[in-house]
Short mmCIF file of C-alpha atoms in Angstrom, two decimals:
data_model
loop_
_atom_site.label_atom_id
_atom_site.label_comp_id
_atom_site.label_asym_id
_atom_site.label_seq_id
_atom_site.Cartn_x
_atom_site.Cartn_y
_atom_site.Cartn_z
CA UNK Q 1 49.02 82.18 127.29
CA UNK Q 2 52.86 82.05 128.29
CA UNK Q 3 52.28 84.91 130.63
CA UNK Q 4 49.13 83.73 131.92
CA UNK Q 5 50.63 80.76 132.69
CA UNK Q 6 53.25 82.20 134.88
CA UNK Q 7 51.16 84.47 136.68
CA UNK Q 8 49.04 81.37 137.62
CA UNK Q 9 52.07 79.43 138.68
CA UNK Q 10 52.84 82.29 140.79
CA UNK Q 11 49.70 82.30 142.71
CA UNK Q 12 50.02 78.69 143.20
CA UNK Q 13 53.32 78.97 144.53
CA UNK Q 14 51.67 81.72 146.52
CA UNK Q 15 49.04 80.02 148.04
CA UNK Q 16 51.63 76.65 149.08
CA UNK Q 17 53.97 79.00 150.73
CA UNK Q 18 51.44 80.73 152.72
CA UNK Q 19 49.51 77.30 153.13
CA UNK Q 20 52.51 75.68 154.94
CA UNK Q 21 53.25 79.21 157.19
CA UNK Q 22 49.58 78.74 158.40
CA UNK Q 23 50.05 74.89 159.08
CA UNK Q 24 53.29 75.13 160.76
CA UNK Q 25 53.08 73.25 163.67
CA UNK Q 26 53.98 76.59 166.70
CA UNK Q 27 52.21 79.01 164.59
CA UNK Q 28 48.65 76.60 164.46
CA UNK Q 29 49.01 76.17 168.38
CA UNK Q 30 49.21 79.56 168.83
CA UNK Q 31 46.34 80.25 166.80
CA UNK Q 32 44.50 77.13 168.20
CA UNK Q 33 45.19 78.59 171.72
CA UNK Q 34 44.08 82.02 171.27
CA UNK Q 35 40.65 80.94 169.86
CA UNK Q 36 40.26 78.94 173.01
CA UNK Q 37 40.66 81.60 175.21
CA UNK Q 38 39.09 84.19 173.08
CA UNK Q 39 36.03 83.88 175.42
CA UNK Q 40 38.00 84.76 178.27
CA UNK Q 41 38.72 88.00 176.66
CA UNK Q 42 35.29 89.08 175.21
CA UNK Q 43 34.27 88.76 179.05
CA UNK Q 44 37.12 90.73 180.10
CA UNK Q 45 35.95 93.38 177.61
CA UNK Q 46 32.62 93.12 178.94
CA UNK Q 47 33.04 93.20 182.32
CA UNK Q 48 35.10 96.42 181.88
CA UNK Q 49 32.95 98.26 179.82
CA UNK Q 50 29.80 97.58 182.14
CA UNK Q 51 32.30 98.16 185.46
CA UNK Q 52 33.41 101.28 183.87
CA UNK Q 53 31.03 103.19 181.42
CA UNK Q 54 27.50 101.72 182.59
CA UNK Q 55 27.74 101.57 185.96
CA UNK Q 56 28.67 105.27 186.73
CA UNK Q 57 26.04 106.50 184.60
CA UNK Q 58 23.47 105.58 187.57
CA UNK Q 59 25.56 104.76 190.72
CA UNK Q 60 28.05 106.93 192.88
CA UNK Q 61 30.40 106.63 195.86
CA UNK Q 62 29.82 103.40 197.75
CA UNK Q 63 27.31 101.84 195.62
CA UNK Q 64 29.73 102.11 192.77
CA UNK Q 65 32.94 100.72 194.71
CA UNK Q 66 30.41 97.82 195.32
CA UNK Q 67 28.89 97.15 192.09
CA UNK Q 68 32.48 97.39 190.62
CA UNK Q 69 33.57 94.67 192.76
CA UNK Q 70 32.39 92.17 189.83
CA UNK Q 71 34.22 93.71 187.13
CA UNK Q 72 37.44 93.29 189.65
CA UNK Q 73 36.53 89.63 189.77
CA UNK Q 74 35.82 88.86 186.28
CA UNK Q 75 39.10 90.83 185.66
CA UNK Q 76 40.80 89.04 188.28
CA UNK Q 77 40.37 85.51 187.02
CA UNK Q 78 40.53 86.42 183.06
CA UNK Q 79 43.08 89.43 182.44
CA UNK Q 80 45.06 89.14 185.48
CA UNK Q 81 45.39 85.57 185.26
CA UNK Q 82 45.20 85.31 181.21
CA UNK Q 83 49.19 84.25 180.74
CA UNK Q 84 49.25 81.03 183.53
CA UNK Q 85 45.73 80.17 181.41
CA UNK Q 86 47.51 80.64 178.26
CA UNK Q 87 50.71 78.36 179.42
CA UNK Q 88 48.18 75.54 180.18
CA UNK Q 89 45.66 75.99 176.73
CA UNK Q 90 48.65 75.61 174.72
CA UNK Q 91 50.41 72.55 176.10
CA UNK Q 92 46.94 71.03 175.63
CA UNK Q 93 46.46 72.54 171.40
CA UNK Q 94 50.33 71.59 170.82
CA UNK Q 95 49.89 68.14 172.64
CA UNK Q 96 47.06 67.66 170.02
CA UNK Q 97 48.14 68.79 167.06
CA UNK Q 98 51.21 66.65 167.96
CA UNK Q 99 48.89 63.66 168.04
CA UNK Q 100 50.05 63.17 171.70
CA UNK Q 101 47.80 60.55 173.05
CA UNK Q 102 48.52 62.22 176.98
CA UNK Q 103 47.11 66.07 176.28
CA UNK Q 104 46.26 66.74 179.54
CA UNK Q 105 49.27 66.12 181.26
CA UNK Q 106 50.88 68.79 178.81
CA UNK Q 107 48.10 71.87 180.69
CA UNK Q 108 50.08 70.41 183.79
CA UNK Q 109 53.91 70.75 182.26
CA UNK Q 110 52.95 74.30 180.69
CA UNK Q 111 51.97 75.59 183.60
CA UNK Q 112 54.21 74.37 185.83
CA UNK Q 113 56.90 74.76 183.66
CA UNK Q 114 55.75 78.86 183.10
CA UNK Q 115 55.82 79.82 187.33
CA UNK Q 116 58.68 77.84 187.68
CA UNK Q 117 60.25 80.54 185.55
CA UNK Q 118 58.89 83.38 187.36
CA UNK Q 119 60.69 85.78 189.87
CA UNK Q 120 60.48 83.85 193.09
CA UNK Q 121 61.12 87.61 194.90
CA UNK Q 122 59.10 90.91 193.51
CA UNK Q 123 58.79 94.09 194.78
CA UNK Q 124 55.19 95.16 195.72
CA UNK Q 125 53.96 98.84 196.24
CA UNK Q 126 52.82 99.26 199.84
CA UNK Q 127 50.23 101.13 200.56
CA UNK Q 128 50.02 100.59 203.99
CA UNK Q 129 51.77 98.43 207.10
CA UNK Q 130 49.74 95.51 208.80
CA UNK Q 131 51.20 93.90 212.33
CA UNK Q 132 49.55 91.66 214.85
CA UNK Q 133 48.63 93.33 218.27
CA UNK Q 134 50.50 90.65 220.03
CA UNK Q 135 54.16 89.95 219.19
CA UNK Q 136 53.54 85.89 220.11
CA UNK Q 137 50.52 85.23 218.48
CA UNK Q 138 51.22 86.25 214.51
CA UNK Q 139 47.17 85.74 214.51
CA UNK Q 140 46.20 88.33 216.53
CA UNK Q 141 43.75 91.06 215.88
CA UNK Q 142 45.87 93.41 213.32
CA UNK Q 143 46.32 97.07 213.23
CA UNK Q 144 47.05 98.92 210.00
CA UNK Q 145 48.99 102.22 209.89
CA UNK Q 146 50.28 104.41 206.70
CA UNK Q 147 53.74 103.75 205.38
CA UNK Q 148 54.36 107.28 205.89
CA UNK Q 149 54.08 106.56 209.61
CA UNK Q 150 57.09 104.64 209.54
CA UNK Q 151 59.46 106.67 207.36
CA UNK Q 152 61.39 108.00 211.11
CA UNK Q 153 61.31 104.65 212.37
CA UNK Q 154 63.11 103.08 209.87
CA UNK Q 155 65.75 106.18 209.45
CA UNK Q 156 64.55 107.24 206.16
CA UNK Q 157 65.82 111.02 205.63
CA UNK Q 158 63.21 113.77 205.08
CA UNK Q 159 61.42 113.71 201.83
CA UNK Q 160 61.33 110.34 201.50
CA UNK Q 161 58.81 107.16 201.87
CA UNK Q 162 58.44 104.13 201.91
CA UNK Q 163 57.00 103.37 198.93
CA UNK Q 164 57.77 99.53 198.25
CA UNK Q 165 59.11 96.11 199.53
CA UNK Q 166 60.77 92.50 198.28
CA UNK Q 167 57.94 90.15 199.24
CA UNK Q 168 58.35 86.62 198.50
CA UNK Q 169 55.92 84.14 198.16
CA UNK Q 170 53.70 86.46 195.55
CA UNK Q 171 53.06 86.28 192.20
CA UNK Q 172 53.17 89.87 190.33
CA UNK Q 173 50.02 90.10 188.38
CA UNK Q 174 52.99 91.80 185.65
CA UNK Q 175 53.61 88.16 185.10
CA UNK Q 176 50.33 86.41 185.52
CA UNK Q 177 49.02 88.92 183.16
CA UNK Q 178 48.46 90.70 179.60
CA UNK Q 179 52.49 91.18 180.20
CA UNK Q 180 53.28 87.66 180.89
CA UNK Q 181 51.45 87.03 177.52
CA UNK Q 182 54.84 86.45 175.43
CA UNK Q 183 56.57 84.71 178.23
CA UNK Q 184 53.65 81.52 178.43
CA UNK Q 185 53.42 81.28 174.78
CA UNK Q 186 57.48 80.36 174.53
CA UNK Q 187 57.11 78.56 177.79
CA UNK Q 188 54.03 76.62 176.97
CA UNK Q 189 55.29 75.74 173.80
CA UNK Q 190 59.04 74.84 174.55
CA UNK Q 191 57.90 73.05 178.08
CA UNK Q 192 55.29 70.91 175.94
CA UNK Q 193 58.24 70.48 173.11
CA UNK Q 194 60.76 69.11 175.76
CA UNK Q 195 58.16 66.98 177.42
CA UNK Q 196 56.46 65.43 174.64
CA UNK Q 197 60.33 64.48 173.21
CA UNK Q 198 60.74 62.55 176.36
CA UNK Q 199 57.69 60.83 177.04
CA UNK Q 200 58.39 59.01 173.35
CA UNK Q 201 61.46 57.42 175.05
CA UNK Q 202 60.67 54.00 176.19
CA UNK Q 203 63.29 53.53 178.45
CA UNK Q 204 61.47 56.58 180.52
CA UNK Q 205 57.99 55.09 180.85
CA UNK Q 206 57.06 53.28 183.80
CA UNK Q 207 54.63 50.09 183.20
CA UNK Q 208 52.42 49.20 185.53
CA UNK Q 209 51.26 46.30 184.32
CA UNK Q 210 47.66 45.20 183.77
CA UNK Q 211 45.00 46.00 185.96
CA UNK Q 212 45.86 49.67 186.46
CA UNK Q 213 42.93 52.25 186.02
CA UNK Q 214 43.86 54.22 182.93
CA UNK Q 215 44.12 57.25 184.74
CA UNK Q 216 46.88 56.41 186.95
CA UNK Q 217 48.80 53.94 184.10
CA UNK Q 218 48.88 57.45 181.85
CA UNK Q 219 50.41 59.48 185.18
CA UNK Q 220 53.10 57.12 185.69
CA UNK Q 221 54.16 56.70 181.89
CA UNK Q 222 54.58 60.24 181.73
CA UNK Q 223 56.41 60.81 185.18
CA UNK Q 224 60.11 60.72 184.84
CA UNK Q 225 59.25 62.96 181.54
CA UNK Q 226 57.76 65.13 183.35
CA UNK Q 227 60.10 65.29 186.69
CA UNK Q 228 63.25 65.91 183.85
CA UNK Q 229 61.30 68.91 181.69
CA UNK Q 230 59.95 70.46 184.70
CA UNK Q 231 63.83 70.18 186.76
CA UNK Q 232 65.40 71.63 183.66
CA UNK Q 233 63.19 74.60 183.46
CA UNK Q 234 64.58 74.96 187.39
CA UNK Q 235 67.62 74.53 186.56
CA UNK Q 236 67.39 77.69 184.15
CA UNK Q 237 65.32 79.58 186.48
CA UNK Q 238 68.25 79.06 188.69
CA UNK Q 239 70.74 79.88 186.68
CA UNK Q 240 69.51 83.47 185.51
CA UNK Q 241 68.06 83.96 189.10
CA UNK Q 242 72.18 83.97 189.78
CA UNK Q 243 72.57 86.46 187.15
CA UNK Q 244 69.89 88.68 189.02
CA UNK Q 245 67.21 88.10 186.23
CA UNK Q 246 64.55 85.72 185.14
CA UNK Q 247 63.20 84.70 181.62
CA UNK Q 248 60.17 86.54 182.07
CA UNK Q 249 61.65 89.92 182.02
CA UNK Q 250 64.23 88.36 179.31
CA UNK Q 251 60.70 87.76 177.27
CA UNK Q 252 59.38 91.39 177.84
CA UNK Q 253 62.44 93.33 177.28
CA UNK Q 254 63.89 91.27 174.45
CA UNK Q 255 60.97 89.70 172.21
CA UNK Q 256 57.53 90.89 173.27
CA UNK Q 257 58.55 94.61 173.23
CA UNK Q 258 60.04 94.66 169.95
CA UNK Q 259 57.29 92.75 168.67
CA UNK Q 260 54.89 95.05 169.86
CA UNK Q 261 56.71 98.29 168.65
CA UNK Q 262 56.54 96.58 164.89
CA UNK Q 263 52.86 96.21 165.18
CA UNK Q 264 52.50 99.41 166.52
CA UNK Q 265 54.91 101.65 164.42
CA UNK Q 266 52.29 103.32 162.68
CA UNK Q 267 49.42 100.63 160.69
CA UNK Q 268 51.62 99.37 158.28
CA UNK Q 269 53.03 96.15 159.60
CA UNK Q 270 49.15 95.30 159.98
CA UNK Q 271 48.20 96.39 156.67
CA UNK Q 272 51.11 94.30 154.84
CA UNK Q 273 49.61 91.31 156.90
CA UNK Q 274 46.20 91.85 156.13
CA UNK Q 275 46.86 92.36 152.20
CA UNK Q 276 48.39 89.08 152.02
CA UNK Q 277 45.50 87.50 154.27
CA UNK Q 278 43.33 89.02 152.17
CA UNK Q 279 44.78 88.44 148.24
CA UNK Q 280 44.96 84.45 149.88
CA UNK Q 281 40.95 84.71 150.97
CA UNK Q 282 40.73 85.67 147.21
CA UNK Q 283 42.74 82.39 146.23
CA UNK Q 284 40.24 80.64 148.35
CA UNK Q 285 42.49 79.58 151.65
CA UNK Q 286 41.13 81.51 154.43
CA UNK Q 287 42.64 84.78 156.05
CA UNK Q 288 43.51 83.32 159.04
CA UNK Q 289 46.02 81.11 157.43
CA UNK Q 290 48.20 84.32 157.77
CA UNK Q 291 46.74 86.98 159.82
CA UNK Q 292 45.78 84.54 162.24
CA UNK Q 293 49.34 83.47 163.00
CA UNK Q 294 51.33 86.61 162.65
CA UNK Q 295 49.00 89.49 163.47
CA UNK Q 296 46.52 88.48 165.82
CA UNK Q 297 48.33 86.72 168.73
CA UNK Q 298 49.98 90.01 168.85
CA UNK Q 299 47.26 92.37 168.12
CA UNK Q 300 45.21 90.71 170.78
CA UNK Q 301 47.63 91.32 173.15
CA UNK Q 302 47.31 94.99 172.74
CA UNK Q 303 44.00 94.90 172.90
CA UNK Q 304 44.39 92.98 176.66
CA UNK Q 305 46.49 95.37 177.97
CA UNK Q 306 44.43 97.83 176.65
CA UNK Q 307 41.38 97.01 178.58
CA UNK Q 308 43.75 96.06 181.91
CA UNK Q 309 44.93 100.03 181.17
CA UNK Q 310 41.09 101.39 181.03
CA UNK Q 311 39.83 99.19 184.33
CA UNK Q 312 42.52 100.59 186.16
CA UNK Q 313 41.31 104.09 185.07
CA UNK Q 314 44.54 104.79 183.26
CA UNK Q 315 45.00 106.92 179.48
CA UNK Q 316 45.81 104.64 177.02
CA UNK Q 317 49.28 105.09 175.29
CA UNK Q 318 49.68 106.09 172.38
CA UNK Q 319 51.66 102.45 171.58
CA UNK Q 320 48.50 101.11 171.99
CA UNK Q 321 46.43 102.82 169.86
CA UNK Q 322 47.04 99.83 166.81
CA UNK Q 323 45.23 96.43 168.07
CA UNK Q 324 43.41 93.54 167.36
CA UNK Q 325 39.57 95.50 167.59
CA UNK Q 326 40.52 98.50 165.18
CA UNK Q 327 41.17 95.67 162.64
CA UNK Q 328 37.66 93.73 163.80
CA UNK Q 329 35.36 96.69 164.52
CA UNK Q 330 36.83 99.24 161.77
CA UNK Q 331 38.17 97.19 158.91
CA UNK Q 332 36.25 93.66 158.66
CA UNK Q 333 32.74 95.35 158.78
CA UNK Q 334 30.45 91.99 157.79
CA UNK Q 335 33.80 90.23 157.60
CA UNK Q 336 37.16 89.94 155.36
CA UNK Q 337 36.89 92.46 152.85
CA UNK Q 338 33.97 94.47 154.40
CA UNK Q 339 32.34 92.78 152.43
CA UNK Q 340 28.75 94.38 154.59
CA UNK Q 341 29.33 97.50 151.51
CA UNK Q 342 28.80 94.72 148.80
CA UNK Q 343 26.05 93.53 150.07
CA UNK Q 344 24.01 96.72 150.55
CA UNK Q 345 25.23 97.60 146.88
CA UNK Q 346 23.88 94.49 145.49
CA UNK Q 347 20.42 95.57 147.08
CA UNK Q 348 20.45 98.94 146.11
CA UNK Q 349 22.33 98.76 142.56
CA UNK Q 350 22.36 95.70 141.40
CA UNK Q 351 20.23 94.17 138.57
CA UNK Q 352 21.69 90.57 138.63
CA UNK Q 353 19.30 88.34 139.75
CA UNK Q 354 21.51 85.64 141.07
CA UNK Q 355 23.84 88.52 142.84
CA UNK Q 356 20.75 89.36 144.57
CA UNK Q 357 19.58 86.17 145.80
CA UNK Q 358 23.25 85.41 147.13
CA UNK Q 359 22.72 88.57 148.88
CA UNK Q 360 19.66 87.86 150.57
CA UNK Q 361 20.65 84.53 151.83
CA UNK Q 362 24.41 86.38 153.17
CA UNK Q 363 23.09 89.50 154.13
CA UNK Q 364 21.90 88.31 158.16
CA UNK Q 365 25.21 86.19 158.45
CA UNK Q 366 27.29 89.74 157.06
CA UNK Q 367 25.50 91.37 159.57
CA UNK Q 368 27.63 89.21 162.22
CA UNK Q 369 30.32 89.16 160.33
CA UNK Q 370 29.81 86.02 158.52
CA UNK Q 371 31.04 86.94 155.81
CA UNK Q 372 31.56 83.06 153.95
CA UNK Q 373 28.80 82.69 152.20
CA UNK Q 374 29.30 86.12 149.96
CA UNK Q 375 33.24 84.94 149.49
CA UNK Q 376 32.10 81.52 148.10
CA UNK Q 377 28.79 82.24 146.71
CA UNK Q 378 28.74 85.82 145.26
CA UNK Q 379 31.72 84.69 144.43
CA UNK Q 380 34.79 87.04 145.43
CA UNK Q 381 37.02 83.76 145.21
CA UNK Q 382 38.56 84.49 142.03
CA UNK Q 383 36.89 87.02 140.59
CA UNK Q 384 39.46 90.14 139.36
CA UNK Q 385 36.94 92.85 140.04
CA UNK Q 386 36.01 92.37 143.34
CA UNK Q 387 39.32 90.71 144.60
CA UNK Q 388 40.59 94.87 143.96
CA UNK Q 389 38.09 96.44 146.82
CA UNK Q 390 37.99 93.10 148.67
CA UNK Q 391 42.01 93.88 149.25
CA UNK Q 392 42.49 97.45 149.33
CA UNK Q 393 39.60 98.45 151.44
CA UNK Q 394 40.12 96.89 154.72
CA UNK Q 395 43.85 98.57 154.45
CA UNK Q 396 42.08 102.07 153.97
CA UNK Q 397 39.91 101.24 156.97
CA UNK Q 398 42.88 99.99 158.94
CA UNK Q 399 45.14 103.76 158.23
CA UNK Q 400 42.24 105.83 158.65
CA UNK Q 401 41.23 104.58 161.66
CA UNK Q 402 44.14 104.62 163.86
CA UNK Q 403 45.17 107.71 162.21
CA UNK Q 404 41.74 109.17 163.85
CA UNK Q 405 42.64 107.62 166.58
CA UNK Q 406 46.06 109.38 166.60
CA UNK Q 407 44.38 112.65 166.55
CA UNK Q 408 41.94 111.82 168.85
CA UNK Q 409 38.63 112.14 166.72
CA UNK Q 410 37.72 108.72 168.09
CA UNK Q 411 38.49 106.78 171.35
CA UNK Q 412 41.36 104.29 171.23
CA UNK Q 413 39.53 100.92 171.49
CA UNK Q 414 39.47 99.82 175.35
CA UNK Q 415 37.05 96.78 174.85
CA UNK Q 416 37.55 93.22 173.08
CA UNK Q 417 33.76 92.95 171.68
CA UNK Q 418 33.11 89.75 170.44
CA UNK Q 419 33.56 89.59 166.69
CA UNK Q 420 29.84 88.67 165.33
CA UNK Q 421 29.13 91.77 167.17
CA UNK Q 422 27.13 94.08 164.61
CA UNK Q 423 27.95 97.38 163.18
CA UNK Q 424 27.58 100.71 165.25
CA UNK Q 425 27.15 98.59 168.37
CA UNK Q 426 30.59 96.98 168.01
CA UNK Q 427 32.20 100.69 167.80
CA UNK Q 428 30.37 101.76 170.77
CA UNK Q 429 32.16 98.98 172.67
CA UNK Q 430 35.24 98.49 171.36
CA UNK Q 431 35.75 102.30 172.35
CA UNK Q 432 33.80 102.43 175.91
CA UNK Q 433 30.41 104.25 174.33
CA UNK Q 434 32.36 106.63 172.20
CA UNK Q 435 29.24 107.95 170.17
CA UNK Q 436 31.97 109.44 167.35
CA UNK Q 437 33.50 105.80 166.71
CA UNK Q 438 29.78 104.50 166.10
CA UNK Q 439 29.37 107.94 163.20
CA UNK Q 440 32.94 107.09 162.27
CA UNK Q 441 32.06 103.36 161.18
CA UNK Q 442 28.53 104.54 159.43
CA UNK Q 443 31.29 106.60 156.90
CA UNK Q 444 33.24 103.66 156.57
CA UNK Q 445 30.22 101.41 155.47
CA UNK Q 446 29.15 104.39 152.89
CA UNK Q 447 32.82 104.89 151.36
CA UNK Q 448 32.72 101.30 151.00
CA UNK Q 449 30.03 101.19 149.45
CA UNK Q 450 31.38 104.04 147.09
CA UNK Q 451 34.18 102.25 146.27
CA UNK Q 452 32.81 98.34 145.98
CA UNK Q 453 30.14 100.09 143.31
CA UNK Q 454 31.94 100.21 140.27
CA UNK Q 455 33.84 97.17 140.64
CA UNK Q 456 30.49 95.04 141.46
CA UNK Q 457 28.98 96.73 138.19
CA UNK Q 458 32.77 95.41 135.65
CA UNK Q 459 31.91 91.96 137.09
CA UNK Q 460 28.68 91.86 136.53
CA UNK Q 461 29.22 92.70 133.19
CA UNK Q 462 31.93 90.33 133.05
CA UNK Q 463 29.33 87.75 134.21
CA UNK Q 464 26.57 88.54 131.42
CA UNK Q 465 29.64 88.68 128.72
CA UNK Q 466 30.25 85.08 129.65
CA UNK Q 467 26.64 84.09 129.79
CA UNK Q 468 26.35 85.35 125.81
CA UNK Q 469 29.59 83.93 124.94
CA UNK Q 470 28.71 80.47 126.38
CA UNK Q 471 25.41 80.93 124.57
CA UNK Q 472 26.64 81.30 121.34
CA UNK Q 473 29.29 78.37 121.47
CA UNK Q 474 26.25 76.69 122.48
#
């Protein structure tokens, strides 16, 4: 009893600590944020896969420069533009969870405060030179010559080009983009921070009076707030510009690419995550109290560079290969724990009628990876035999999927496919049509299977041991 005691207090203790990581304030923005956006993505992911694997398979030259002028779009305003979105979603989720009666004004101070801090000067690859016909009108009908053409002119010695220029008033899609990811979530959420800190200063709101439209009363409350949060970030961006940097490339050489290496060293990072997720679905808090703050912010962002890599018709690196829709396609088949295996085992095997009427009602949601109703209902939540495979199989998943990956058996995945996306069809996109990834996930739902069998029949019997014990105290 003693023990028994102390291995409950443990998973109590457990299940608090974890509990307050997934409710911590940053980390529950962050999630909040990405699930906004997530639709963003899954269009991205669409748009790429149709721009790039369907439409060559029936159009050529012209016709397919054309057609592919909508996946440029769609990638234009989600991708390309994701991090000055992201900057604005989470000023908005913190302002919220923060109870902050003003959101709206915090999408204006995130964003603001995130270009404010980008390179005011980049350097932009030139792929040609563009001058007006008539040196006094800047208007004029324009002429267009190669850079090459103006190597001599500009006293360039032989063997080299031209090959780039410091343009100013630009933003670098580097920064806008799956890069800039890192660099809006720690401007969003320190910009919001600052300003939300201020605006609860009296002395700093300006009363109108009554009278006022709402609208404009709320603008002017929050206005010297936001004129001091949105000066200091200036002031910073000023500072560092004087140093010959910005905070942006601060972000991507000194947090976002050692974050991304960790992730990406191999599955292990992600498998420690998702065994803790996991073991805490088991306790009956969701996964996401965990993986949803420390993997998949990150994970995503692999994924998003990932398809930015593939519409540009670039390999993916092998850095890349570990992201957020190996862990969604490969290793949460009908959900946490592919739990889809179960399911079919309970058809096939099982002889408990209430297993099988639980599996009946979960077995269309499983196929979208719905997977609460089996976790609840079966139940998984606290029972010791299942909890084993419910753990230990999405990890197996995880390693033997990237380490196919690795070898190139299987495509790296290319394509965020929306999650409730079925089985074999959610390979075939995540990977751009790879017909091996859609064979590779049919093994995965028959070793589950295999392994999930033997635990389903111990608790089972577990089950009908309790059923005669309970009635023969009756």
């Amino acid at each position: 009893m003693a023990e028994e005691s102390k291995g409950q207090a443990f998973l109590d203790k457990f299940a608090e600590v974890s509990a307050r990581i997934g409710n911590q304030i940053h980390l529950r923005t962050l999630r909040d944020a990405f699930a906004t956006v997530m639709p963003l993505y899954i269009l991205a992911g669409i748009a790429v896969f149709v721009s790039q694997v369907l439409f060559p398979l029936f159009l050529s030259g012209d016709s397919l420069s054309a057609a592919q002028v909508w996946g440029s779009a769609v990638t234009l305003g989600t991708l390309n533009f994701a991090a000055v979105i992201l900057a604005g979603v989470l000023g908005y989720c913190f302002a919220v969870n923060k109870h902050f009666e003003n959101a709206i004004s915090c999408v204006v101070v995130g964003i603001s405060a995130f270009v404010i801090m980008m390179p005011q000067t980049i350097v932009a690859t030139l792929g040609s030179a563009v001058y007006a016909t008539n040196a006094a009108d800047k208007t004029a009908a324009t002429l267009s010559y190669a850079v090459d053409s103006f190597s001599g002119a500009l006293g360039m010695a032989d063997g080299y080009a031209l090959s780039g220029v410091d343009v100013t008033g630009a933003f670098a899609t580097s920064n806008t983009g799956a890069n800039g990811l890192f660099g809006a979530i720690i401007i969003g959420l320190l910009a919001a921070t600052v300003f939300i800190k201020l605006s609860g200063l009296e002395k700093l709101k300006v009363n109108l009076g009554e009278g006022v439209p709402p609208a404009v009363a709320d603008s002017f409350n929050v206005m010297i707030p936001m004129l001091l949060t949105l000066s200091l970030f200036a002031l910073v961006a000023a500072v560092l510009a004087g140093f010959g940097t910005d905070l942006l490339t601060l972000i991507a050489t000194g947090i976002a690419a050692p974050l991304k290496g960790i992730m990406n060293a191999g599955p292990w990072a992600v498998i420690v995550i998702y065994t803790l997720a996991n073991l805490l679905f088991c306790l009956g808090i969701h996964q996401s109290t965990i993986s949803g703050v420390l993997a998949e912010p990150i994970l995503t962002m692999l994924i998003i560079d990932n398809m930015a890599t593939f519409a540009a018709g670039q390999p993916i690196p092998a850095d890349h290969y570990m992201n957020m829709q190996i862990v969604n396609s490969f290793a949460l088949i009908g959900g946490s724990g592919c739990t889809f295996a179960l399911l079919l085992d309970t058809f096939l095997f099982s002889r408990n009628k209430g297993s099988k009427e639980v599996a009946k009602l979960s077995i269309l949601p499983g196929l979208f990876n719905i997977n609460e109703p089996v976790i609840y209902g079966y139940p998984i939540v606290f029972n010791l035999p299942l909890m084993i495979p419910f753990v230990l199989i999405p990890d197996l998943l995880i390693a033997a999927t990237y380490g196919l990956t690795c070898a190139g058996v299987i495509a790296p995945c290319v394509v965020q496919a929306p999650w409730t996306t079925p089985p074999v069809i959610s390979a075939l996109l995540a990977t751009g049509g790879d017909w091996r990834a859609a064979v590779w996930q049919v093994i995965e739902i028959a070793g589950a299977m295999a392994i999930y069998l033997p635990f389903m029949k111990v608790s089972e019997r577990a089950v009908q041991k309790q059923l005669e014990l309970e009635a023969n105290a009756a």
